mmCIF file of C-alpha atoms and ligand atoms in Angstrom:
data_model
loop_
_atom_site.group_PDB
_atom_site.id
_atom_site.type_symbol
_atom_site.label_atom_id
_atom_site.label_comp_id
_atom_site.label_asym_id
_atom_site.label_seq_id
_atom_site.Cartn_x
_atom_site.Cartn_y
_atom_site.Cartn_z
ATOM 1 C CA MET A 495 77.964 10.471 56.751
ATOM 2 C CA VAL A 496 75.452 9.276 59.246
ATOM 3 C CA GLN A 497 72.702 7.644 57.216
ATOM 4 C CA THR A 498 69.260 6.605 58.468
ATOM 5 C CA LEU A 499 67.634 3.500 56.636
ATOM 6 C CA THR A 500 64.003 2.626 56.678
ATOM 7 C CA VAL A 501 63.265 -0.954 55.357
ATOM 8 C CA LEU A 502 59.939 -2.811 54.665
ATOM 9 C CA GLY A 503 60.366 -6.638 55.223
ATOM 10 C CA LEU A 504 58.122 -9.383 53.837
ATOM 11 C CA GLU A 505 58.224 -12.943 55.136
ATOM 12 C CA SER A 506 56.252 -15.756 53.853
ATOM 13 C CA SER A 507 58.451 -18.934 53.903
ATOM 14 C CA CYS A 508 56.193 -21.314 56.015
ATOM 15 C CA ASP A 509 52.694 -20.574 57.689
ATOM 16 C CA ASP A 510 53.011 -16.916 58.751
ATOM 17 C CA THR A 511 52.404 -14.065 56.459
ATOM 18 C CA ALA A 512 54.225 -11.000 57.633
ATOM 19 C CA ALA A 513 55.339 -7.524 57.017
ATOM 20 C CA ALA A 514 57.340 -5.171 59.072
ATOM 21 C CA VAL A 515 59.068 -1.685 58.891
ATOM 22 C CA VAL A 516 62.302 -1.247 60.740
ATOM 23 C CA ARG A 517 64.486 1.876 60.886
ATOM 24 C CA GLN A 518 68.151 2.318 62.067
ATOM 25 C CA THR A 519 70.459 5.335 62.148
ATOM 26 C CA ASP A 520 74.071 4.478 61.454
ATOM 27 C CA GLY A 521 75.810 3.750 64.837
ATOM 28 C CA ALA A 522 72.474 3.593 66.680
ATOM 29 C CA GLY A 523 70.184 0.874 67.671
ATOM 30 C CA ALA A 524 67.482 -0.350 65.284
ATOM 31 C CA GLU A 525 63.830 0.375 65.935
ATOM 32 C CA VAL A 526 60.824 -2.010 64.946
ATOM 33 C CA LEU A 527 58.262 0.546 63.682
ATOM 34 C CA SER A 528 55.800 -2.047 63.066
ATOM 35 C CA SER A 529 55.611 -5.688 62.666
ATOM 36 C CA ILE A 530 52.328 -7.489 61.415
ATOM 37 C CA VAL A 531 52.070 -11.183 61.490
ATOM 38 C CA HIS A 532 49.104 -13.136 60.046
ATOM 39 C CA GLY A 533 49.137 -16.973 61.144
ATOM 40 C CA GLN A 534 47.702 -19.685 59.193
ATOM 41 C CA THR A 535 47.312 -22.243 62.115
ATOM 42 C CA GLU A 536 43.604 -22.607 61.532
ATOM 43 C CA LEU A 537 43.907 -23.428 57.693
ATOM 44 C CA HIS A 538 46.110 -26.288 58.525
ATOM 45 C CA SER A 539 44.933 -27.693 61.714
ATOM 46 C CA ALA A 540 42.634 -30.475 59.889
ATOM 47 C CA PHE A 541 45.771 -31.906 58.207
ATOM 48 C CA GLY A 542 48.249 -32.228 60.998
ATOM 49 C CA GLY A 543 50.848 -30.048 59.559
ATOM 50 C CA VAL A 544 51.718 -27.189 56.907
ATOM 51 C CA VAL A 545 50.119 -28.065 53.493
ATOM 52 C CA PRO A 546 52.441 -26.208 51.134
ATOM 53 C CA GLU A 547 49.654 -25.355 48.392
ATOM 54 C CA ILE A 548 47.293 -23.915 50.990
ATOM 55 C CA ALA A 549 50.166 -21.792 52.501
ATOM 56 C CA ALA A 550 51.167 -20.329 49.346
ATOM 57 C CA ARG A 551 47.645 -19.390 48.436
ATOM 58 C CA ALA A 552 47.039 -17.868 51.833
ATOM 59 C CA HIS A 553 50.264 -15.752 51.668
ATOM 60 C CA ALA A 554 49.372 -14.760 48.082
ATOM 61 C CA GLU A 555 46.152 -13.404 49.469
ATOM 62 C CA LYS A 556 47.383 -11.846 52.620
ATOM 63 C CA LEU A 557 50.539 -10.337 51.584
ATOM 64 C CA ASP A 558 49.304 -6.975 50.367
ATOM 65 C CA THR A 559 46.878 -6.536 53.458
ATOM 66 C CA CYS A 560 49.938 -7.094 55.498
ATOM 67 C CA VAL A 561 51.942 -4.473 53.774
ATOM 68 C CA VAL A 562 49.356 -2.130 53.979
ATOM 69 C CA GLN A 563 48.877 -2.581 57.671
ATOM 70 C CA ALA A 564 52.464 -2.462 58.493
ATOM 71 C CA LEU A 565 52.973 0.920 56.724
ATOM 72 C CA ALA A 566 49.924 2.258 58.418
ATOM 73 C CA ALA A 567 50.844 1.099 61.855
ATOM 74 C CA ALA A 568 54.496 2.784 61.212
ATOM 75 C CA GLY A 569 52.730 5.958 60.125
ATOM 76 C CA LEU A 570 54.871 5.839 56.712
ATOM 77 C CA THR A 571 54.199 5.208 52.920
ATOM 78 C CA LEU A 572 56.199 3.325 50.505
ATOM 79 C CA ALA A 573 57.784 6.722 49.474
ATOM 80 C CA ASP A 574 59.506 6.886 52.930
ATOM 81 C CA MET A 575 61.216 3.380 52.487
ATOM 82 C CA ASP A 576 64.853 3.128 51.415
ATOM 83 C CA ALA A 577 64.525 -0.708 50.417
ATOM 84 C CA ILE A 578 62.241 -3.568 50.300
ATOM 85 C CA ALA A 579 63.579 -6.827 51.851
ATOM 86 C CA VAL A 580 62.006 -10.168 51.462
ATOM 87 C CA THR A 581 62.588 -13.729 52.451
ATOM 88 C CA ALA A 582 64.063 -15.473 49.270
ATOM 89 C CA GLY A 583 64.573 -18.994 50.976
ATOM 90 C CA PRO A 584 64.850 -21.376 52.615
ATOM 91 C CA GLY A 585 61.278 -22.603 52.973
ATOM 92 C CA LEU A 586 58.231 -23.829 51.348
ATOM 93 C CA ILE A 587 58.828 -22.851 47.656
ATOM 94 C CA GLY A 588 55.400 -21.474 46.703
ATOM 95 C CA GLY A 589 55.211 -19.403 49.784
ATOM 96 C CA VAL A 590 58.631 -18.174 49.355
ATOM 97 C CA MET A 591 57.552 -17.301 45.827
ATOM 98 C CA SER A 592 54.614 -15.326 46.823
ATOM 99 C CA GLY A 593 56.676 -13.106 48.893
ATOM 100 C CA VAL A 594 59.470 -12.710 46.244
ATOM 101 C CA MET A 595 56.887 -11.859 43.548
ATOM 102 C CA CYS A 596 55.189 -9.348 45.991
ATOM 103 C CA ALA A 597 58.308 -7.557 46.606
ATOM 104 C CA LYS A 598 59.219 -7.430 43.016
ATOM 105 C CA GLY A 599 56.060 -5.888 42.151
ATOM 106 C CA LEU A 600 56.428 -3.215 44.681
ATOM 107 C CA CYS A 601 59.988 -2.608 43.613
ATOM 108 C CA ALA A 602 59.114 -2.304 39.878
ATOM 109 C CA ALA A 603 56.489 0.033 40.717
ATOM 110 C CA THR A 604 58.130 2.368 43.120
ATOM 111 C CA GLY A 605 61.713 2.111 41.717
ATOM 112 C CA LEU A 606 62.915 0.906 45.309
ATOM 113 C CA PRO A 607 65.983 -1.384 45.693
ATOM 114 C CA LEU A 608 65.222 -5.054 46.431
ATOM 115 C CA VAL A 609 67.303 -6.981 48.985
ATOM 116 C CA GLY A 610 66.626 -10.748 49.237
ATOM 117 C CA VAL A 611 67.271 -12.306 52.583
ATOM 118 C CA ASN A 612 67.836 -15.766 53.844
ATOM 119 C CA HIS A 613 65.262 -16.567 56.406
ATOM 120 C CA LEU A 614 67.824 -18.236 58.779
ATOM 121 C CA ALA A 615 69.875 -15.046 58.586
ATOM 122 C CA GLY A 616 66.748 -13.156 59.941
ATOM 123 C CA HIS A 617 66.672 -15.327 62.888
ATOM 124 C CA ALA A 618 70.463 -15.345 63.312
ATOM 125 C CA LEU A 619 70.735 -11.588 63.213
ATOM 126 C CA THR A 620 67.735 -10.845 65.495
ATOM 127 C CA PRO A 621 70.043 -10.519 68.701
ATOM 128 C CA ARG A 622 71.513 -7.449 66.857
ATOM 129 C CA LEU A 623 68.070 -5.958 66.331
ATOM 130 C CA THR A 624 67.001 -6.483 69.622
ATOM 131 C CA ASP A 625 70.002 -6.106 71.968
ATOM 132 C CA GLY A 626 72.719 -4.583 69.414
ATOM 133 C CA ILE A 627 74.803 -7.638 70.168
ATOM 134 C CA ALA A 628 78.183 -7.246 68.389
ATOM 135 C CA PHE A 629 79.764 -10.047 66.164
ATOM 136 C CA PRO A 630 80.901 -12.814 66.766
ATOM 137 C CA TYR A 631 78.240 -14.228 68.742
ATOM 138 C CA LEU A 632 76.913 -17.838 68.971
ATOM 139 C CA MET A 633 73.362 -18.566 67.874
ATOM 140 C CA LEU A 634 71.060 -21.526 68.733
ATOM 141 C CA LEU A 635 68.021 -21.620 66.450
ATOM 142 C CA VAL A 636 65.358 -24.155 67.960
ATOM 143 C CA SER A 637 62.068 -24.126 66.537
ATOM 144 C CA GLY A 638 59.470 -26.130 64.716
ATOM 145 C CA GLY A 639 61.481 -25.931 61.433
ATOM 146 C CA HIS A 640 64.997 -25.125 62.479
ATOM 147 C CA CYS A 641 67.771 -26.533 64.860
ATOM 148 C CA GLN A 642 71.336 -25.349 64.341
ATOM 149 C CA TYR A 643 74.285 -23.842 66.030
ATOM 150 C CA LEU A 644 75.889 -20.944 64.113
ATOM 151 C CA ILE A 645 78.671 -18.509 64.797
ATOM 152 C CA ALA A 646 77.397 -15.205 63.548
ATOM 153 C CA GLN A 647 80.468 -13.334 62.152
ATOM 154 C CA GLY A 648 78.838 -10.743 59.967
ATOM 155 C CA PRO A 649 75.606 -9.923 58.156
ATOM 156 C CA GLU A 650 76.373 -12.625 55.498
ATOM 157 C CA GLN A 651 79.144 -14.601 57.461
ATOM 158 C CA PHE A 652 77.965 -17.669 59.292
ATOM 159 C CA THR A 653 79.662 -20.838 60.578
ATOM 160 C CA ARG A 654 77.505 -23.826 61.108
ATOM 161 C CA LEU A 655 78.914 -25.881 64.044
ATOM 162 C CA GLY A 656 76.096 -28.437 63.873
ATOM 163 C CA GLY A 657 72.467 -28.818 63.487
ATOM 164 C CA THR A 658 69.731 -31.738 63.419
ATOM 165 C CA ILE A 659 70.146 -34.498 61.124
ATOM 166 C CA ASP A 660 66.321 -35.286 61.413
ATOM 167 C CA ASP A 661 63.470 -33.754 63.214
ATOM 168 C CA ALA A 662 63.672 -29.984 64.691
ATOM 169 C CA PRO A 663 62.986 -30.250 68.539
ATOM 170 C CA GLY A 664 59.799 -28.277 68.078
ATOM 171 C CA GLU A 665 58.464 -30.990 65.574
ATOM 172 C CA ALA A 666 59.391 -33.732 68.247
ATOM 173 C CA PHE A 667 57.381 -31.814 70.773
ATOM 174 C CA ASP A 668 54.514 -31.543 68.339
ATOM 175 C CA LYS A 669 54.567 -35.343 67.460
ATOM 176 C CA THR A 670 54.826 -36.383 71.091
ATOM 177 C CA ALA A 671 51.723 -34.295 72.023
ATOM 178 C CA ARG A 672 50.017 -35.771 69.089
ATOM 179 C CA LEU A 673 50.976 -39.553 70.165
ATOM 180 C CA LEU A 674 49.802 -38.561 73.781
ATOM 181 C CA GLY A 675 46.583 -36.996 72.596
ATOM 182 C CA LEU A 676 47.653 -33.406 73.897
ATOM 183 C CA PRO A 677 46.733 -30.370 72.064
ATOM 184 C CA GLN A 678 48.656 -28.452 69.395
ATOM 185 C CA PRO A 679 50.998 -26.866 69.460
ATOM 186 C CA GLY A 680 52.913 -29.735 71.344
ATOM 187 C CA GLY A 681 55.626 -27.543 72.825
ATOM 188 C CA PRO A 682 53.386 -25.795 75.655
ATOM 189 C CA SER A 683 51.222 -28.864 76.228
ATOM 190 C CA VAL A 684 54.188 -31.155 76.880
ATOM 191 C CA GLU A 685 55.885 -28.787 78.949
ATOM 192 C CA ALA A 686 52.613 -28.197 80.977
ATOM 193 C CA GLU A 687 52.300 -32.037 81.559
ATOM 194 C CA ALA A 688 56.127 -32.400 82.415
ATOM 195 C CA ARG A 689 55.840 -30.276 85.533
ATOM 196 C CA SER A 690 53.877 -32.980 87.412
ATOM 197 C CA GLY A 691 55.918 -35.733 85.842
ATOM 198 C CA ASP A 692 58.764 -37.792 87.011
ATOM 199 C CA PRO A 693 61.675 -37.668 84.389
ATOM 200 C CA LYS A 694 63.649 -40.429 85.727
ATOM 201 C CA ARG A 695 60.683 -43.429 85.366
ATOM 202 C CA PHE A 696 61.236 -43.811 81.816
ATOM 203 C CA ARG A 697 64.713 -43.906 80.246
ATOM 204 C CA PHE A 698 64.876 -41.992 77.124
ATOM 205 C CA PRO A 699 68.018 -42.238 74.847
ATOM 206 C CA ARG A 700 70.352 -39.050 74.627
ATOM 207 C CA PRO A 701 70.732 -39.145 70.946
ATOM 208 C CA LEU A 702 74.254 -38.536 69.453
ATOM 209 C CA LEU A 703 75.769 -37.770 72.541
ATOM 210 C CA ASP A 704 78.161 -40.598 72.101
ATOM 211 C CA ARG A 705 79.374 -39.128 68.887
ATOM 212 C CA PRO A 706 81.848 -36.020 68.753
ATOM 213 C CA GLY A 707 80.493 -32.628 67.743
ATOM 214 C CA CYS A 708 77.464 -30.616 67.634
ATOM 215 C CA ASP A 709 74.920 -32.345 65.387
ATOM 216 C CA LEU A 710 71.533 -33.379 67.027
ATOM 217 C CA SER A 711 69.110 -35.903 66.219
ATOM 218 C CA PHE A 712 65.257 -35.752 67.792
ATOM 219 C CA SER A 713 63.401 -38.420 65.682
ATOM 220 C CA GLY A 714 64.345 -41.387 67.919
ATOM 221 C CA LEU A 715 62.916 -39.749 71.029
ATOM 222 C CA LYS A 716 59.321 -39.960 69.693
ATOM 223 C CA THR A 717 59.879 -43.543 68.290
ATOM 224 C CA ALA A 718 61.027 -44.280 71.985
ATOM 225 C CA LEU A 719 58.031 -42.440 73.342
ATOM 226 C CA MET A 720 55.537 -44.543 71.192
ATOM 227 C CA ARG A 721 57.031 -47.776 72.316
ATOM 228 C CA MET A 722 56.830 -46.918 75.879
ATOM 229 C CA ARG A 723 53.264 -45.626 75.347
ATOM 230 C CA ASP A 724 52.349 -48.890 73.542
ATOM 231 C CA GLN A 725 53.755 -51.140 76.166
ATOM 232 C CA ILE A 726 51.815 -49.362 78.995
ATOM 233 C CA VAL A 727 48.545 -49.561 77.092
ATOM 234 C CA ALA A 728 49.337 -53.334 76.374
ATOM 235 C CA GLU A 729 49.824 -53.894 80.032
ATOM 236 C CA LYS A 730 47.267 -51.751 81.617
ATOM 237 C CA GLY A 731 44.916 -51.010 78.810
ATOM 238 C CA GLY A 732 45.398 -47.265 78.850
ATOM 239 C CA LEU A 733 47.372 -44.329 80.129
ATOM 240 C CA THR A 734 46.679 -42.649 83.250
ATOM 241 C CA ARG A 735 47.267 -39.107 84.015
ATOM 242 C CA GLN A 736 50.612 -39.914 85.760
ATOM 243 C CA ASP A 737 51.820 -42.070 82.971
ATOM 244 C CA ARG A 738 51.287 -39.209 80.486
ATOM 245 C CA ALA A 739 53.152 -36.612 82.838
ATOM 246 C CA ASP A 740 56.061 -38.961 83.406
ATOM 247 C CA LEU A 741 56.375 -39.713 79.707
ATOM 248 C CA CYS A 742 56.439 -35.828 78.806
ATOM 249 C CA ALA A 743 58.985 -35.213 81.662
ATOM 250 C CA GLY A 744 61.191 -38.087 80.543
ATOM 251 C CA PHE A 745 60.976 -36.807 76.970
ATOM 252 C CA GLN A 746 61.625 -33.267 77.787
ATOM 253 C CA GLN A 747 64.486 -33.933 80.038
ATOM 254 C CA ALA A 748 66.235 -36.072 77.234
ATOM 255 C CA ILE A 749 65.871 -32.653 75.067
ATOM 256 C CA VAL A 750 67.222 -30.691 77.812
ATOM 257 C CA ASP A 751 70.183 -32.860 78.566
ATOM 258 C CA THR A 752 71.058 -33.333 74.739
ATOM 259 C CA LEU A 753 70.746 -29.444 74.037
ATOM 260 C CA ALA A 754 72.890 -28.544 77.230
ATOM 261 C CA GLU A 755 75.695 -30.941 76.221
ATOM 262 C CA LYS A 756 75.710 -29.884 72.491
ATOM 263 C CA THR A 757 75.705 -26.122 73.635
ATOM 264 C CA ARG A 758 78.569 -26.686 75.869
ATOM 265 C CA ARG A 759 80.479 -28.226 72.872
ATOM 266 C CA ALA A 760 79.389 -25.447 70.417
ATOM 267 C CA MET A 761 80.377 -22.923 73.183
ATOM 268 C CA ASP A 762 83.848 -24.412 73.414
ATOM 269 C CA LEU A 763 84.379 -24.034 69.588
ATOM 270 C CA TYR A 764 83.095 -20.426 69.674
ATOM 271 C CA LEU A 765 85.187 -19.387 72.411
ATOM 272 C CA GLU A 766 88.104 -20.444 70.197
ATOM 273 C CA GLU A 767 87.533 -17.271 68.373
ATOM 274 C CA ASN A 768 88.345 -15.313 71.671
ATOM 275 C CA PRO A 769 85.107 -12.935 71.514
ATOM 276 C CA ALA A 770 85.607 -9.863 73.715
ATOM 277 C CA ASP A 771 82.254 -10.279 75.235
ATOM 278 C CA PRO A 772 81.177 -13.827 74.804
ATOM 279 C CA VAL A 773 77.281 -14.163 74.081
ATOM 280 C CA ILE A 774 75.106 -17.078 73.190
ATOM 281 C CA ALA A 775 71.759 -16.113 71.701
ATOM 282 C CA VAL A 776 68.604 -18.508 71.171
ATOM 283 C CA ALA A 777 65.687 -18.065 68.943
ATOM 284 C CA GLY A 778 62.740 -20.168 67.696
ATOM 285 C CA GLY A 779 59.573 -21.099 69.482
ATOM 286 C CA VAL A 780 61.201 -24.057 71.478
ATOM 287 C CA ALA A 781 63.283 -21.216 73.166
ATOM 288 C CA ALA A 782 60.076 -20.443 75.213
ATOM 289 C CA ASN A 783 60.335 -23.764 77.026
ATOM 290 C CA THR A 784 61.602 -22.936 80.798
ATOM 291 C CA ALA A 785 63.509 -26.117 81.373
ATOM 292 C CA ILE A 786 65.468 -25.657 77.948
ATOM 293 C CA ARG A 787 66.012 -22.055 78.731
ATOM 294 C CA ALA A 788 67.136 -22.844 82.352
ATOM 295 C CA ALA A 789 69.606 -25.402 81.329
ATOM 296 C CA LEU A 790 71.072 -23.153 78.337
ATOM 297 C CA GLU A 791 71.507 -20.326 81.202
ATOM 298 C CA THR A 792 73.413 -22.999 83.395
ATOM 299 C CA VAL A 793 75.871 -23.737 80.577
ATOM 300 C CA CYS A 794 76.359 -20.052 79.753
ATOM 301 C CA ALA A 795 77.047 -19.294 83.588
ATOM 302 C CA GLU A 796 79.716 -22.218 83.551
ATOM 303 C CA LYS A 797 81.445 -20.849 80.372
ATOM 304 C CA GLY A 798 81.290 -17.340 81.593
ATOM 305 C CA ALA A 799 79.094 -16.253 78.662
ATOM 306 C CA ARG A 800 75.973 -13.951 78.427
ATOM 307 C CA PHE A 801 72.566 -15.446 77.287
ATOM 308 C CA THR A 802 70.229 -13.621 75.550
ATOM 309 C CA ALA A 803 66.837 -14.410 74.075
ATOM 310 C CA PRO A 804 64.771 -11.910 71.911
ATOM 311 C CA PRO A 805 61.197 -11.245 72.958
ATOM 312 C CA LEU A 806 58.982 -14.342 71.840
ATOM 313 C CA ALA A 807 57.323 -12.221 69.071
ATOM 314 C CA LEU A 808 60.687 -11.818 67.576
ATOM 315 C CA CYS A 809 62.078 -15.252 68.161
ATOM 316 C CA THR A 810 59.167 -16.891 66.069
ATOM 317 C CA ASP A 811 58.649 -16.070 62.442
ATOM 318 C CA ASN A 812 58.168 -12.456 61.693
ATOM 319 C CA ALA A 813 59.208 -9.942 58.925
ATOM 320 C CA ALA A 814 60.788 -7.345 61.448
ATOM 321 C CA MET A 815 63.988 -9.831 61.213
ATOM 322 C CA ILE A 816 63.675 -9.860 57.681
ATOM 323 C CA ALA A 817 63.512 -5.995 57.273
ATOM 324 C CA TYR A 818 66.495 -5.968 59.742
ATOM 325 C CA ALA A 819 68.631 -8.497 57.917
ATOM 326 C CA GLY A 820 67.888 -6.571 54.718
ATOM 327 C CA LEU A 821 68.857 -3.329 56.242
ATOM 328 C CA GLU A 822 72.071 -4.905 57.376
ATOM 329 C CA ARG A 823 72.684 -6.257 53.789
ATOM 330 C CA PHE A 824 71.737 -3.099 52.157
ATOM 331 C CA ARG A 825 74.112 -0.987 54.295
ATOM 332 C CA THR A 826 77.024 -3.183 52.989
ATOM 333 C CA GLY A 827 75.868 -2.248 49.343
ATOM 334 C CA ALA A 828 74.119 -5.289 48.545
ATOM 335 C CA ARG A 829 71.104 -5.136 45.926
ATOM 336 C CA ASP A 830 69.226 -7.796 44.203
ATOM 337 C CA GLY A 831 67.826 -7.409 40.568
ATOM 338 C CA LEU A 832 64.263 -8.259 39.506
ATOM 339 C CA ASP A 833 65.829 -11.770 38.496
ATOM 340 C CA LEU A 834 65.968 -12.717 42.266
ATOM 341 C CA THR A 835 64.989 -16.451 42.714
ATOM 342 C CA ALA A 836 63.048 -18.283 45.431
ATOM 343 C CA ARG A 837 64.989 -21.019 46.971
ATOM 344 C CA PRO A 838 63.737 -23.817 48.783
ATOM 345 C CA ARG A 839 66.986 -24.864 50.426
ATOM 346 C CA TRP A 840 69.732 -22.177 51.042
ATOM 347 C CA PRO A 841 72.389 -23.019 53.697
ATOM 348 C CA LEU A 842 73.615 -20.124 55.655
ATOM 349 C CA ASP A 843 76.997 -21.660 55.761
ATOM 350 C CA GLN A 844 77.790 -22.852 52.268
ATOM 351 C CA THR A 845 81.006 -24.516 53.369
ATOM 352 C CA SER A 846 79.381 -27.107 55.737
ATOM 353 C CA PRO A 847 78.022 -30.353 54.358
ATOM 354 C CA ALA A 848 74.411 -30.279 53.534
ATOM 355 C CA MET A 849 71.926 -31.328 56.357
ATOM 356 C CA LEU A 850 69.769 -34.258 56.142
ATOM 357 C CA GLY A 851 66.153 -34.131 56.733
ATOM 358 C CA SER A 852 63.044 -31.855 55.778
ATOM 359 C CA GLY A 853 60.319 -31.551 58.273
ATOM 360 C CA LYS A 854 56.968 -30.537 58.344
ATOM 361 C CA LYS A 855 57.765 -26.955 58.183
ATOM 362 C CA GLY A 856 59.975 -27.342 55.087
ATOM 363 C CA ALA A 857 63.695 -27.612 54.330
ATOM 364 C CA LYS A 858 65.835 -26.876 57.233
ATOM 365 C CA ALA A 859 68.838 -26.161 55.155
HETATM 366 O O1 KG4 B 975 59.482 -20.608 65.670
HETATM 367 P P1 KG4 B 975 57.989 -21.326 65.623
HETATM 368 O O2 KG4 B 975 57.108 -20.388 66.315
HETATM 369 O O3 KG4 B 975 57.669 -21.595 64.480
HETATM 370 C C1 KG4 B 975 58.355 -22.494 63.486
HETATM 371 O O4 KG4 B 975 58.818 -23.542 63.677
HETATM 372 O O5 KG4 B 975 58.858 -21.740 62.412
HETATM 373 O O6 KG4 B 975 58.078 -22.667 66.527
HETATM 374 C C2 KG4 B 975 57.000 -23.243 66.839
HETATM 375 C C3 KG4 B 975 57.550 -24.626 67.402
HETATM 376 C C4 KG4 B 975 56.548 -25.699 67.570
HETATM 377 O O7 KG4 B 975 56.922 -26.731 67.202
HETATM 378 C C5 KG4 B 975 55.935 -25.528 69.192
HETATM 379 O O8 KG4 B 975 55.597 -26.849 69.463
HETATM 380 C C6 KG4 B 975 57.356 -25.275 69.603
HETATM 381 O O9 KG4 B 975 57.804 -24.267 68.768
HETATM 382 N N1 KG4 B 975 57.185 -24.531 71.134
HETATM 383 C C7 KG4 B 975 57.761 -25.193 72.352
HETATM 384 C C8 KG4 B 975 57.236 -24.392 73.299
HETATM 385 N N2 KG4 B 975 56.531 -23.272 72.852
HETATM 386 C C9 KG4 B 975 56.409 -23.526 71.491
HETATM 387 N N3 KG4 B 975 58.376 -26.284 72.540
HETATM 388 C C10 KG4 B 975 58.777 -26.555 73.674
HETATM 389 N N4 KG4 B 975 58.438 -25.839 74.737
HETATM 390 C C11 KG4 B 975 57.528 -24.796 74.553
HETATM 391 N N5 KG4 B 975 57.184 -24.034 75.713
HETATM 392 ZN ZN1 ZN B 976 61.832 -19.596 61.116
#
């Protein structure tokens, strides 16, 4: 029997409080009926990173408003929902708990089923929400908090091929911007400076390229940049505009080259599964970088695969991806009880060894 499902999703694992309504009829494409995101950038800007306690309090204060706005924008009420999906991890624990408690309250009051969702699964399933991509596909998550290659094989079935062992690339862009006195978020500022820079003037390392596999490391790049900056300052008393542009261009090129080569390797592993229509999808704020995108598109063309990137609003943190991932779980019969727990760490692929590092945006799991 064809079944239409409508799911309310809640997201509060980092610094965005979000609620959304997604609907899907079995066998047809999914539709985002509403997606509300309240960012917290200004609350944390004075501290140089997300402050978990401030984030958790702001989520607790904003979640109900987000839910009301998401339902109103969809023109629906709680009575029209089939389930409530909520991010149950990984992330900053206070924020995740705020969302889980809010969802439990709504489920207890309405009798609606509760579905806990892994935040990373939300990102990883977004290409199905936006483009109806079939399993298995290769996914690269690149944001301020995440960096990993995954083969998505089912709504709860992921193989992690590799990921960062320290910083996420967005984090490296943000730290680089800070070191050069450029505005936050660092990605767009560094990319803009890099446009007028010479990527060959400074020799940045290409971390972990000499080792097999798909793991990445970005923290050494900002250390290298800091040394180069300090040397110029020591020699010339300060940085010129061109020095800054050349440093940004060299730094960005190192990230581009590293991601391109690791993507080539991940693609080879993925192609061993013989997918009928090979696809690589990217998600996360760093996917907005034109040079990175172009390099990934080139690798895809080399390997005969299709490249897809969800629209930026669904690439970055949002609740539509959580509603959709919840909907996929719900369709398979998954339900959670009111004993659902919030998890700071929750690897998508339980069989891979744990990742190192926990960046400014929380556990990368
Ligand atoms: O996915 P996102 O909005 O948030 C989380 O990290 O959860 O990603 C934000 C990150 C920031 O670190 C930002 O500097 C980076 O994405 N970013 C970029 C660009 N635009 C945003 N990095 C490189 N180039 C860009 N154009
Ligand atoms: Zn995220």
